[in-house]
mmCIF file of C-alpha atoms in Angstrom:
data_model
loop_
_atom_site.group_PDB
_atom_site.id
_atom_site.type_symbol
_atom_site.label_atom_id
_atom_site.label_comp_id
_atom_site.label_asym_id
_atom_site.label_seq_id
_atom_site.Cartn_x
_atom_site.Cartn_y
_atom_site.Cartn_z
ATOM 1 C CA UNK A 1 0.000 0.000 0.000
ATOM 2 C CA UNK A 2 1.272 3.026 -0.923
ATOM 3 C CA UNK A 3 1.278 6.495 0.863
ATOM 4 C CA UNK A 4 2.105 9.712 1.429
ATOM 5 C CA UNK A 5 2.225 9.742 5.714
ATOM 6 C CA UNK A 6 5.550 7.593 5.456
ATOM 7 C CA UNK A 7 9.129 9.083 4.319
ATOM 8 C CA UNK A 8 9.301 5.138 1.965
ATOM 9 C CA UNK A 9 6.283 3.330 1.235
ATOM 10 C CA UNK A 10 5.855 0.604 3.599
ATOM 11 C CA UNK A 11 5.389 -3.470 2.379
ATOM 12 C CA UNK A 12 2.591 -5.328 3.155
ATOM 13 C CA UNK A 13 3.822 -7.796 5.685
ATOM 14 C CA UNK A 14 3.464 -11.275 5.360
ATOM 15 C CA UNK A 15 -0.279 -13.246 6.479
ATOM 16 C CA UNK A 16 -0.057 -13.755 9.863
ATOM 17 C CA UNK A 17 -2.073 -17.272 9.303
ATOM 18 C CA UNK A 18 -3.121 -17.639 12.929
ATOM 19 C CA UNK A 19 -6.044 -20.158 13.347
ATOM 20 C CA UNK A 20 -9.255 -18.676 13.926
ATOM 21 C CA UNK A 21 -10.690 -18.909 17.263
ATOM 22 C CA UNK A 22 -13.425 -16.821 19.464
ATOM 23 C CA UNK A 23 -11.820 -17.761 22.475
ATOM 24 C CA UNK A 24 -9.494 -14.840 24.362
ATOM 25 C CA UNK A 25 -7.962 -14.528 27.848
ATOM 26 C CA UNK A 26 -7.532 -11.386 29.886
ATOM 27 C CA UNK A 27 -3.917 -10.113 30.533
ATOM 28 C CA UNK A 28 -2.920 -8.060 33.092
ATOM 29 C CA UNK A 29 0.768 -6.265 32.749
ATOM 30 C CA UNK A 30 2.903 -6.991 36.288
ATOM 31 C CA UNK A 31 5.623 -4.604 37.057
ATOM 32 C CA UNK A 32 7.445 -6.875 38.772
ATOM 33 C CA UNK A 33 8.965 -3.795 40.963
ATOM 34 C CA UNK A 34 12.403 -4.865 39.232
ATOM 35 C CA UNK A 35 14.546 -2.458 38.096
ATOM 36 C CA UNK A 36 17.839 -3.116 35.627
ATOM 37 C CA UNK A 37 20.495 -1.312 34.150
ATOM 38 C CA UNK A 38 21.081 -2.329 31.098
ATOM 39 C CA UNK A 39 24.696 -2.353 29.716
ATOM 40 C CA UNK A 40 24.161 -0.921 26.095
ATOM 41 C CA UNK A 41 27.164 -3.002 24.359
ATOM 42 C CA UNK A 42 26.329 -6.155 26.042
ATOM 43 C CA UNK A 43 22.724 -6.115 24.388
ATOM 44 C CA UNK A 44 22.914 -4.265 21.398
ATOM 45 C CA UNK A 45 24.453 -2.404 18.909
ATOM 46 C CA UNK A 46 26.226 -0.455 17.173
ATOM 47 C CA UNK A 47 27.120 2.170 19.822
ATOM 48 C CA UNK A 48 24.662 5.149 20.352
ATOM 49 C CA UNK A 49 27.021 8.230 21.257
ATOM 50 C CA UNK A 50 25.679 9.529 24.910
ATOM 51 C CA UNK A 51 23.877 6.201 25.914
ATOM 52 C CA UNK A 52 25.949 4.663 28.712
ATOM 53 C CA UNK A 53 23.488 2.380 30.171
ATOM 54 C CA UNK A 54 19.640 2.204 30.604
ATOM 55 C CA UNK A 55 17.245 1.366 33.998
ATOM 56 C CA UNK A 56 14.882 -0.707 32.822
ATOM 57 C CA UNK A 57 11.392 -2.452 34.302
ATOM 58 C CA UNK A 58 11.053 -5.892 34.407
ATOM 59 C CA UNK A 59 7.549 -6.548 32.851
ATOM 60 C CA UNK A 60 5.357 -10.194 33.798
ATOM 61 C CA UNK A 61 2.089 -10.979 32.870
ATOM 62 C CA UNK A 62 -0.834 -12.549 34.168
ATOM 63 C CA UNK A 63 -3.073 -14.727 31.860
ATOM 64 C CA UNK A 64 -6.406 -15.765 32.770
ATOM 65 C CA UNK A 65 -8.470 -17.960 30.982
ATOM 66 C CA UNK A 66 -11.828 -18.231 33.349
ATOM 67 C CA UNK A 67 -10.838 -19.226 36.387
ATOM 68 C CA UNK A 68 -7.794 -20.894 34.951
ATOM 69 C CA UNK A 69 -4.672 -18.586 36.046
ATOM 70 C CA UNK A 70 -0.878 -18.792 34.489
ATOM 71 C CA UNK A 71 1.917 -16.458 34.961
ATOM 72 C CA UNK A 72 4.651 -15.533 32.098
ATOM 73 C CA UNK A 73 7.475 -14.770 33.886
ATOM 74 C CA UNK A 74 8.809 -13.785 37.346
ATOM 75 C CA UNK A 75 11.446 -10.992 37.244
ATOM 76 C CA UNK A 76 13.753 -11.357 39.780
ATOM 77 C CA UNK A 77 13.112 -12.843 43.084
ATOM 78 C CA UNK A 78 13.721 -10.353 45.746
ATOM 79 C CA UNK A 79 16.173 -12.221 48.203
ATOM 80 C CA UNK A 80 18.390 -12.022 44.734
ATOM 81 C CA UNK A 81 21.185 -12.521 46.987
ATOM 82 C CA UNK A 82 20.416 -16.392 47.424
ATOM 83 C CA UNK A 83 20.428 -16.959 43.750
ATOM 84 C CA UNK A 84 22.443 -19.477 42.458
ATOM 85 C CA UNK A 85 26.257 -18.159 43.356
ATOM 86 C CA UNK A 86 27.497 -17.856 39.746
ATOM 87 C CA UNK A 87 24.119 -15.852 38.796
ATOM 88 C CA UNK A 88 24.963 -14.033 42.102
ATOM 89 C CA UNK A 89 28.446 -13.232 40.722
ATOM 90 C CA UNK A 90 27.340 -12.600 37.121
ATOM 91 C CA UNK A 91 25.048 -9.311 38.727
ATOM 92 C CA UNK A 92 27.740 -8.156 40.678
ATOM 93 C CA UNK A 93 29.820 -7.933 37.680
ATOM 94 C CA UNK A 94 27.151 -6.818 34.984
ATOM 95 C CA UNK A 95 24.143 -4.735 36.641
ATOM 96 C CA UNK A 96 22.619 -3.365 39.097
ATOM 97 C CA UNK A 97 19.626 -4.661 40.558
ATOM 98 C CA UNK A 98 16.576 -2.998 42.749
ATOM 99 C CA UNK A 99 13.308 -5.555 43.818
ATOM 100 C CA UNK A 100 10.311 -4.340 46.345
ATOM 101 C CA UNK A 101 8.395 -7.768 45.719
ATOM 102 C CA UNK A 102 8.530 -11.039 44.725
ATOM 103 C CA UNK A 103 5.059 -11.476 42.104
ATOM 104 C CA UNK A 104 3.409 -14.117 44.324
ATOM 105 C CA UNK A 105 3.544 -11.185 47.490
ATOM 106 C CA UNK A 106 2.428 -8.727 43.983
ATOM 107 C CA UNK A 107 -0.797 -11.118 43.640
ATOM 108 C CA UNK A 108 -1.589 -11.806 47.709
ATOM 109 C CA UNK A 109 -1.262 -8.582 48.707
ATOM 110 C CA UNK A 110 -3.123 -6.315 46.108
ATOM 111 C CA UNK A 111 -5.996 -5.139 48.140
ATOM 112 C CA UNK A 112 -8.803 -4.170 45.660
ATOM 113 C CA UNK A 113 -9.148 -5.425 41.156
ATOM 114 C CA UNK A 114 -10.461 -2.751 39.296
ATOM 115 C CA UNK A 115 -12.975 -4.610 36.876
ATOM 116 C CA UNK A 116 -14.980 -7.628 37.459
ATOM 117 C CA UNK A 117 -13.088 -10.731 37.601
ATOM 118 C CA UNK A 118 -11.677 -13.341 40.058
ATOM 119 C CA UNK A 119 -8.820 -11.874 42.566
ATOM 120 C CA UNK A 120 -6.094 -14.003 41.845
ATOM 121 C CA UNK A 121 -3.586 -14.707 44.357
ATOM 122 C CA UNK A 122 -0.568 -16.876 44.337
ATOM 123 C CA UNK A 123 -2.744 -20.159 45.392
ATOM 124 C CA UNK A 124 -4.345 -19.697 42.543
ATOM 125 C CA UNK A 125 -1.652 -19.612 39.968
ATOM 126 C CA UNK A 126 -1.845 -23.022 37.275
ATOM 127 C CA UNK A 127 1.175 -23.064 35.898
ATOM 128 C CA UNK A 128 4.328 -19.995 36.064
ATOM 129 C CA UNK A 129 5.947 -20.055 32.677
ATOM 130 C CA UNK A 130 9.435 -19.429 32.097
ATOM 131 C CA UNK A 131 10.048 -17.469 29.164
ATOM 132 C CA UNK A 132 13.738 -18.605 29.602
ATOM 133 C CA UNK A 133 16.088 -19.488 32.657
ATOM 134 C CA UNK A 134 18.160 -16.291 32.913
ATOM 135 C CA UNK A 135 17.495 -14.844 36.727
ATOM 136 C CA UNK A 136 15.180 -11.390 35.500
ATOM 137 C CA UNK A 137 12.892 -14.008 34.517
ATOM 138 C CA UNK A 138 12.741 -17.163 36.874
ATOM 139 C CA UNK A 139 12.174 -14.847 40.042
ATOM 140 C CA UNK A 140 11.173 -17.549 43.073
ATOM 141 C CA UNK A 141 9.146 -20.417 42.151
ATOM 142 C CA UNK A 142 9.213 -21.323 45.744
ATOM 143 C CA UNK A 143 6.629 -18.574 46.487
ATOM 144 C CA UNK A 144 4.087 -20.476 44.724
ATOM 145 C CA UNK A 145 2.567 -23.815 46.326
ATOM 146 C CA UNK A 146 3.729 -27.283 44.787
ATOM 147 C CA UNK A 147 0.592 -27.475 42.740
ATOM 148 C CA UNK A 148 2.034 -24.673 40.716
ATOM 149 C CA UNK A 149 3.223 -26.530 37.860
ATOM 150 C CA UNK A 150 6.588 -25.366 35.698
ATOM 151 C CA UNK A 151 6.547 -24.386 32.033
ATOM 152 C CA UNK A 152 9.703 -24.199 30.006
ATOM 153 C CA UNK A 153 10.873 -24.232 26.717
ATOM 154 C CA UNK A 154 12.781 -27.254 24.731
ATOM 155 C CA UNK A 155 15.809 -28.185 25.850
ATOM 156 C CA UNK A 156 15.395 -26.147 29.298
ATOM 157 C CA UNK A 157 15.251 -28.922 31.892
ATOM 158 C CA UNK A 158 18.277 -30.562 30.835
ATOM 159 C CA UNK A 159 20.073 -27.777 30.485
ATOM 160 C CA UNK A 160 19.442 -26.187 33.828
ATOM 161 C CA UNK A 161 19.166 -29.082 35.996
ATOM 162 C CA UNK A 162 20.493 -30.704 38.545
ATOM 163 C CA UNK A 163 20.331 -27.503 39.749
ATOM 164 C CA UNK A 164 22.345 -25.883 42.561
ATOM 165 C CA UNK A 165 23.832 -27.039 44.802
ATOM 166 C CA UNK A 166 24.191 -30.066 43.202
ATOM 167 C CA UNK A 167 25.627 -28.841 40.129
ATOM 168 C CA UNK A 168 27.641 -25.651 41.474
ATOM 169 C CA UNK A 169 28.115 -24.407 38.216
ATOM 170 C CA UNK A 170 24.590 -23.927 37.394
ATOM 171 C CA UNK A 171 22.328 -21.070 36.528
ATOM 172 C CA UNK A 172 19.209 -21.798 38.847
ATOM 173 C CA UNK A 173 18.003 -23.531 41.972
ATOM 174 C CA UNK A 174 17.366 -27.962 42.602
ATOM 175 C CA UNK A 175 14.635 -25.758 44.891
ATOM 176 C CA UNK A 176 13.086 -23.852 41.856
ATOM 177 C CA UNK A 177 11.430 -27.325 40.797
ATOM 178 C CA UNK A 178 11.622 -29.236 44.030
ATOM 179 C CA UNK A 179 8.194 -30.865 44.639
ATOM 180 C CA UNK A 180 6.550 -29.515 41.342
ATOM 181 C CA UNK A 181 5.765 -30.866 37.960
ATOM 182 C CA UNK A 182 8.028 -29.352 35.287
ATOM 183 C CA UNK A 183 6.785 -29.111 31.862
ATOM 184 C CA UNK A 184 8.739 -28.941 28.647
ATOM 185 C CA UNK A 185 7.318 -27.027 25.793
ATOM 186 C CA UNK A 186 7.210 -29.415 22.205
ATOM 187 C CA UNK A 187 7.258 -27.425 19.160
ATOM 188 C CA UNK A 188 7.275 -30.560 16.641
ATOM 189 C CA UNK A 189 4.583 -30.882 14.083
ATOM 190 C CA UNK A 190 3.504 -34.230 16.161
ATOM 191 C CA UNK A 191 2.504 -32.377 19.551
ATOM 192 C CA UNK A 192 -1.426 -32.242 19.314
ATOM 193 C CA UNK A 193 -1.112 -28.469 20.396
ATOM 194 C CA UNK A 194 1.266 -27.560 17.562
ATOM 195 C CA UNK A 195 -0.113 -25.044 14.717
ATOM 196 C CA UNK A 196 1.748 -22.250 12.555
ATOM 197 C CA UNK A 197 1.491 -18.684 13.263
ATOM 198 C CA UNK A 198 3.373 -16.468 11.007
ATOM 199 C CA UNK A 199 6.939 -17.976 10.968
ATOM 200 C CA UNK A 200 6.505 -18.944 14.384
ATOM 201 C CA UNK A 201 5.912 -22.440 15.570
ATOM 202 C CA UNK A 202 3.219 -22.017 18.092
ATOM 203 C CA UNK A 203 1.966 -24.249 21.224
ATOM 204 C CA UNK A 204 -1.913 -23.622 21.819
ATOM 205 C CA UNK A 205 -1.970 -23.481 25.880
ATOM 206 C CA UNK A 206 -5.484 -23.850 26.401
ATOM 207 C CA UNK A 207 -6.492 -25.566 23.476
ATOM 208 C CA UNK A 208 -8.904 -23.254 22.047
ATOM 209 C CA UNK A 209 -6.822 -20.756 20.535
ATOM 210 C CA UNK A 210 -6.933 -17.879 23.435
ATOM 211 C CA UNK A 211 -2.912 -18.330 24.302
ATOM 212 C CA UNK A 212 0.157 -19.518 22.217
ATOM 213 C CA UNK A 213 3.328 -20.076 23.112
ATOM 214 C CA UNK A 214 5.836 -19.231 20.523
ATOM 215 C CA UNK A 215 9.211 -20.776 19.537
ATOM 216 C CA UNK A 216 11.713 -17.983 19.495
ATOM 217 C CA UNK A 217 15.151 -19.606 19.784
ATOM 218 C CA UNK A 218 18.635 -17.523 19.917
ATOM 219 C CA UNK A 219 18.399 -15.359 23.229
ATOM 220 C CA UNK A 220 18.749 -18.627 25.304
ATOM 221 C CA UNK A 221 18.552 -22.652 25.394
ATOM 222 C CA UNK A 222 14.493 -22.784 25.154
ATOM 223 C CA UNK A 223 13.773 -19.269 24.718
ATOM 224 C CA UNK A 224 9.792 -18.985 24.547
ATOM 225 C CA UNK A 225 7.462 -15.400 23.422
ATOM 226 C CA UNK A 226 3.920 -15.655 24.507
ATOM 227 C CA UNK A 227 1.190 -14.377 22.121
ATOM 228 C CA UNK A 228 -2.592 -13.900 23.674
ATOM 229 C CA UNK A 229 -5.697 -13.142 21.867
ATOM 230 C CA UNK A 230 -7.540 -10.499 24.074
ATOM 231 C CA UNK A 231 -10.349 -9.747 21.572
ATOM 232 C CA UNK A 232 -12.244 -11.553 19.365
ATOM 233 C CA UNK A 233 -14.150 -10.663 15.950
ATOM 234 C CA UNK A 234 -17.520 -11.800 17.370
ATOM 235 C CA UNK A 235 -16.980 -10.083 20.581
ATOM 236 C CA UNK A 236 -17.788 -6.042 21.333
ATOM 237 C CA UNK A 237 -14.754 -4.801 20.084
ATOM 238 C CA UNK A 238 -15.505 -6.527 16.624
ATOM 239 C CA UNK A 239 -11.950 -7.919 15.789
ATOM 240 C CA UNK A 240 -9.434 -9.742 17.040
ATOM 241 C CA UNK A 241 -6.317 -8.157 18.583
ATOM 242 C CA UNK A 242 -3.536 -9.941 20.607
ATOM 243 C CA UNK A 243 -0.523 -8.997 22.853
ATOM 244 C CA UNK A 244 3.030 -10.559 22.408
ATOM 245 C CA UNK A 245 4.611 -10.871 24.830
ATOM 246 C CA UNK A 246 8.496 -10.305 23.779
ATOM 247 C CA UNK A 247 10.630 -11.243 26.927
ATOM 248 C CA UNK A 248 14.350 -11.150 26.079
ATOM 249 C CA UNK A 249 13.720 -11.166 21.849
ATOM 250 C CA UNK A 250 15.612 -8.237 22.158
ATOM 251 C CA UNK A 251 16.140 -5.695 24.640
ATOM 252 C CA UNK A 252 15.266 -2.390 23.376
ATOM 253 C CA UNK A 253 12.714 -1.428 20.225
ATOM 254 C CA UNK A 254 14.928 -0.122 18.096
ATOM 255 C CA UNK A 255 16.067 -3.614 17.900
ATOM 256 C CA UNK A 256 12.611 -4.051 16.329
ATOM 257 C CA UNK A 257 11.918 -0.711 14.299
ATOM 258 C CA UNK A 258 11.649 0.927 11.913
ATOM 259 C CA UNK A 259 11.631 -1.956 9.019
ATOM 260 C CA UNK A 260 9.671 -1.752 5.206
ATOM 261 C CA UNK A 261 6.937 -3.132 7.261
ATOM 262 C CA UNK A 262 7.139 -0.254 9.797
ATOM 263 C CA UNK A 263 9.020 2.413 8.586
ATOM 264 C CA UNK A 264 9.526 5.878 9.998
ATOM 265 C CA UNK A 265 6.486 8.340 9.220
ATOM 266 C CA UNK A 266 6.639 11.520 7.751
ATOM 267 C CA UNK A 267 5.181 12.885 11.083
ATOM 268 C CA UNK A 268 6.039 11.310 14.681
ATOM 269 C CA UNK A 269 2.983 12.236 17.592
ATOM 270 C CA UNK A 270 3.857 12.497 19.998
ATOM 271 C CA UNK A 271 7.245 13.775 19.553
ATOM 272 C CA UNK A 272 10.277 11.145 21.358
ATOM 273 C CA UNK A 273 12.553 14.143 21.598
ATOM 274 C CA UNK A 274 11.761 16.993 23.796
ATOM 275 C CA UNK A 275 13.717 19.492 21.820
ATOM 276 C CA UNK A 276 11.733 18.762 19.098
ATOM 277 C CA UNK A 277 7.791 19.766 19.940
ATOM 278 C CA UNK A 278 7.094 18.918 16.336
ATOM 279 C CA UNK A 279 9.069 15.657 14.883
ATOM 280 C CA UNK A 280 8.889 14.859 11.206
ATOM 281 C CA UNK A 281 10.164 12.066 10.437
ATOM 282 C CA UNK A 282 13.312 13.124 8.035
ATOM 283 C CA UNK A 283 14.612 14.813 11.453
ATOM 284 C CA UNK A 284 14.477 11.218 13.145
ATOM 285 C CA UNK A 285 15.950 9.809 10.576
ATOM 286 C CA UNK A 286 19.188 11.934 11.223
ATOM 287 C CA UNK A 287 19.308 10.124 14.580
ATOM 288 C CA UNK A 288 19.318 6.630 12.384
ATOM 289 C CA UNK A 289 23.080 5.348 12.249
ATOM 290 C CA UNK A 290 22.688 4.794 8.567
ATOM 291 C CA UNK A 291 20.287 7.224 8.242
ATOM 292 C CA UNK A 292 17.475 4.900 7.057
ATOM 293 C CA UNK A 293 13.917 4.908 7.320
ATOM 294 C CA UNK A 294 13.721 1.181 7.073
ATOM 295 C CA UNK A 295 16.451 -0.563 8.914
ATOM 296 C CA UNK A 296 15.883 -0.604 12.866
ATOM 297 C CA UNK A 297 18.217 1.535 14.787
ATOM 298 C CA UNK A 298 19.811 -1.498 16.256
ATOM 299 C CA UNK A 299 20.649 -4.818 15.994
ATOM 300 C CA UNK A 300 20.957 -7.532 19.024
ATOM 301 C CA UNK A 301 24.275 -7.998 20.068
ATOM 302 C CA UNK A 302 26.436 -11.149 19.600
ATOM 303 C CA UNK A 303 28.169 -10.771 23.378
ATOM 304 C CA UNK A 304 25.550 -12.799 25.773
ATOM 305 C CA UNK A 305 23.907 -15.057 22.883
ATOM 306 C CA UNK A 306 24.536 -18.540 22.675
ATOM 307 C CA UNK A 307 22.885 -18.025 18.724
ATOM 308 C CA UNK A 308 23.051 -14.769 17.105
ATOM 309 C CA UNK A 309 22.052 -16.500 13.826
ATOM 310 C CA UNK A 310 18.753 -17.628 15.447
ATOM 311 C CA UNK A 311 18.236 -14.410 17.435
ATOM 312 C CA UNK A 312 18.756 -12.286 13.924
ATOM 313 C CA UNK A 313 15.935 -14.701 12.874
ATOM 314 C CA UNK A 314 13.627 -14.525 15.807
ATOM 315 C CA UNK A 315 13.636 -10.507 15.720
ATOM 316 C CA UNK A 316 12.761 -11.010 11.977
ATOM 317 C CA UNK A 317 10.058 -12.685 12.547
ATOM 318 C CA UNK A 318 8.820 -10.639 15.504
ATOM 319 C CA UNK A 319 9.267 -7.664 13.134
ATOM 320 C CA UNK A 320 6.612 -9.131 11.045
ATOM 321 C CA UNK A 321 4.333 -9.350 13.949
ATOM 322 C CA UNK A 322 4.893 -6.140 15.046
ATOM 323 C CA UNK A 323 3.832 -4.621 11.823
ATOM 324 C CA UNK A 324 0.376 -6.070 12.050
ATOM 325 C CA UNK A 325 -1.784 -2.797 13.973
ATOM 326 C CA UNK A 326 -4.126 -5.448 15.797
ATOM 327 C CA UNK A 327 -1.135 -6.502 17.998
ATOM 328 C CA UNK A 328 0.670 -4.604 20.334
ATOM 329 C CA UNK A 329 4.269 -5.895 21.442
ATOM 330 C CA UNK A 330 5.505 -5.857 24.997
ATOM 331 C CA UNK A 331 9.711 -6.396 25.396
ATOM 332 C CA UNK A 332 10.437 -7.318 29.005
ATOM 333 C CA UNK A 333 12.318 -4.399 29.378
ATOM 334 C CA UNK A 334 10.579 -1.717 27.171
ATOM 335 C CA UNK A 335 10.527 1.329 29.625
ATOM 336 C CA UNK A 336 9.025 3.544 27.006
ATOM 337 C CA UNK A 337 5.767 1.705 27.133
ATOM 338 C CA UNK A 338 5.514 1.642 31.452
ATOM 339 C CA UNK A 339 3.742 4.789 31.646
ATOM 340 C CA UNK A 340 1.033 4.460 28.168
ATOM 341 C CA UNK A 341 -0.344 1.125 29.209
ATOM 342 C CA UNK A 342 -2.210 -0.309 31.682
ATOM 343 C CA UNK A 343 -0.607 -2.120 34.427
ATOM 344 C CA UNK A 344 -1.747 -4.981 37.209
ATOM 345 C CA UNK A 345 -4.283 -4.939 38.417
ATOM 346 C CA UNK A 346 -5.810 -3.492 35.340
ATOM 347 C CA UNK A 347 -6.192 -5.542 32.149
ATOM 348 C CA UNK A 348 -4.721 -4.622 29.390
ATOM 349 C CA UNK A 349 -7.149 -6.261 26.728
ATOM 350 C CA UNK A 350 -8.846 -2.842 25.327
ATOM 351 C CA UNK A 351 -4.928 -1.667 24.204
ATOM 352 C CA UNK A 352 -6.269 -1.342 20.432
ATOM 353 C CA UNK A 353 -9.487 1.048 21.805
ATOM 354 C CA UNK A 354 -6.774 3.348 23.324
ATOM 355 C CA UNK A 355 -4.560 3.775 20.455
ATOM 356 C CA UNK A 356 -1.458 3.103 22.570
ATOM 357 C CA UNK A 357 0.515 0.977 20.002
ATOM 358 C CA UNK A 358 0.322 4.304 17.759
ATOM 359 C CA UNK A 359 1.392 6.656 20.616
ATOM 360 C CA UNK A 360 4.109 4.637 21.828
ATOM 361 C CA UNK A 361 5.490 3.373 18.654
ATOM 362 C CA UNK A 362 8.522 5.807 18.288
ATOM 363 C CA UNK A 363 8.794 7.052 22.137
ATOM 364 C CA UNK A 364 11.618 4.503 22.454
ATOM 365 C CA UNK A 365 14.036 6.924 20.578
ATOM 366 C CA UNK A 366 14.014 9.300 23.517
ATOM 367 C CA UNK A 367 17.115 6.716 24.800
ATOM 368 C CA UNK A 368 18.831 8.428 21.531
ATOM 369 C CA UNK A 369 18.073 12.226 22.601
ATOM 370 C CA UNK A 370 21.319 12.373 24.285
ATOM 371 C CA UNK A 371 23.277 12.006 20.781
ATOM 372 C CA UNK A 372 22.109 15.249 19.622
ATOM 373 C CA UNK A 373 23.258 17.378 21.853
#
């Protein structure tokens, strides 16, 4: 489709070939209370000049399908101390960490739910789902009861376990699954939950199309998105729209934007940069490194990955789900979005009514206002 509003013509993006379904959950954002500085080199690049390091939130979610509850992701547990002692070491040497509250003390103690709904408190939690093992993500699984089952990706529970102390080399806790059922994600064609959704191999949670579990290797051993339908055509809002959730894809948006599919607008409102009340879009493109309306700003960086080939990949096909306006993608650690959306214990699912994806599209190149200066 061609038009005027964009400095190059975007592309159509590819079909995004999910099955139909009517069935949706409600999501509810956590901040986990986390807060990370973010190393710029260590997570992407090339180098921005006058961007030393970012503090970033640590964003969970809470999926509810009736009175069926799951978590995606932990953050960081707030003893962080008593994390395995490598992961200990590996935060004393990379970041800095801050934690008020572990989720499950999030859940228990939130006194009043805005809309009509179960309260959900940690008893009530199904399953937690790892999006991967790394420790802004795990949090404290002993927080939850044994009944709380364990969700990982492929490849995660023989990677990670025996855990430690058994192993003392290892990345998480023999505690973290002591007493509970661990399950392992299969993305193989034979898995009865298995469908296609874009490029994506998908796992249908529930069954009926509300939640899907994406593979999105790379990042990590096992490394899982989460995409949730939170409208559906036949329901008030007359179309379907979803949420991905992003977790450690990449850690910034300009890892994600602009592309052909997305690319930067003649016209950016709000304006990212507060020297520039009015932004059109040739002026952010001076802020591009190669000066392109089309390329994203950044790329993921090789330094932490196990697979930088698959991580390229995964952001490509992210990219293609991001330039679809009926979903709305949440990073882990996308502080540009923490103050246009909705957080726990609000739900999140009227995002498209708001016209938040819009808004918050470009805000993400305030982290680049220091460069010209």
């Amino acid at each position: 489709m061609i038009t005027s509003s964009y400095l190059v013509p975007p592309k159509t993006p590819p079909p995004l070939q999910i099955p139909p379904s009517t069935a949706t959950v409600t999501v509810r954002v956590i901040d986990s209370t986390t807060t990370l500085l973010l190393d710029p080199p260590l997570f992407w690049q090339p180098e921005i000049k006058g961007l030393h390091g970012l503090t970033v939130s640590d964003f969970c979610f809470l999926v509810s399908h009736g009175n069926r509850h799951v978590l995606f992701d932990l953050g960081v547990r707030l003893d962080w101390e008593n994390y395995a002692p490598k992961v200990v070491h590996l935060i004393q040497q990379t970041t800095r960490v801050h934690v008020d509250k572990n989720v499950a003390e999030i859940l228990d103690t939130q006194e009043e739910w805005p809309e009509d709904g179960p309260v959900v408190r940690s008893k009530d939690i199904e399953a937690i789902i790892w999006s991967h093992h790394h420790f802004d993500h795990i949090g404290d699984p002993s927080t939850f009861p044994e009944s709380t089952d364990l969700v990982v990706g492929p490849g995660v529970r023989s990677h990670c376990w025996p855990g430690y102390p058994t192993n003392p080399d290892s990345l998480v806790l023999d505690r973290d699954i002591q007493g509970r059922r661990v399950r392992e994600i299969s993305f193989t064609s034979s898995s009865p939950h298995h469908c296609q959704i874009g490029r994506f191999d998908a796992f249908d949670f529930f069954g009926d199309g509300s939640f899907y579990l994406l593979d999105a290797p790379g990042h990590s051993v096992g490394h899982m998105i989460g995409l949730a339908r939170v409208t559906a055509a036949d329901g008030p809002d007359g179309q379907d729209s979803y949420i991905l959730m992003g977790a450690d894809a990449c850690h910034h948006a300009g890892v994600l934007r602009p592309t052909e599919y997305r690319p930067i607008p003649t016209l950016v409102e709000p304006s990212p940069i507060q020297q520039w009340p009015a932004c059109p879009g040739d002026w952010l493109q001076h802020l591009h490194p190669h000066g392109s309306a089309t390329e994203p700003f950044l790329n993921v960086s090789p330094v932490l990955v196990p697979d930088i080939d698959a991580a390229m990949e995964t952001v490509k096909k992210i990219q293609e789900l991001d330039a679809l306006d009926n979903i709305l993608v949440i990073l882990a650690h996308d502080e540009s979005l923490k103050k246009h959306i909705k957080l726990f214990p609000h739900r999140i699912n009227n995002w498209m009514s708001t016209g938040v994806a819009a808004e918050t599209r470009w805000l993400f190149c305030r982290d680049f206002e220091a460069s010209i200066k």
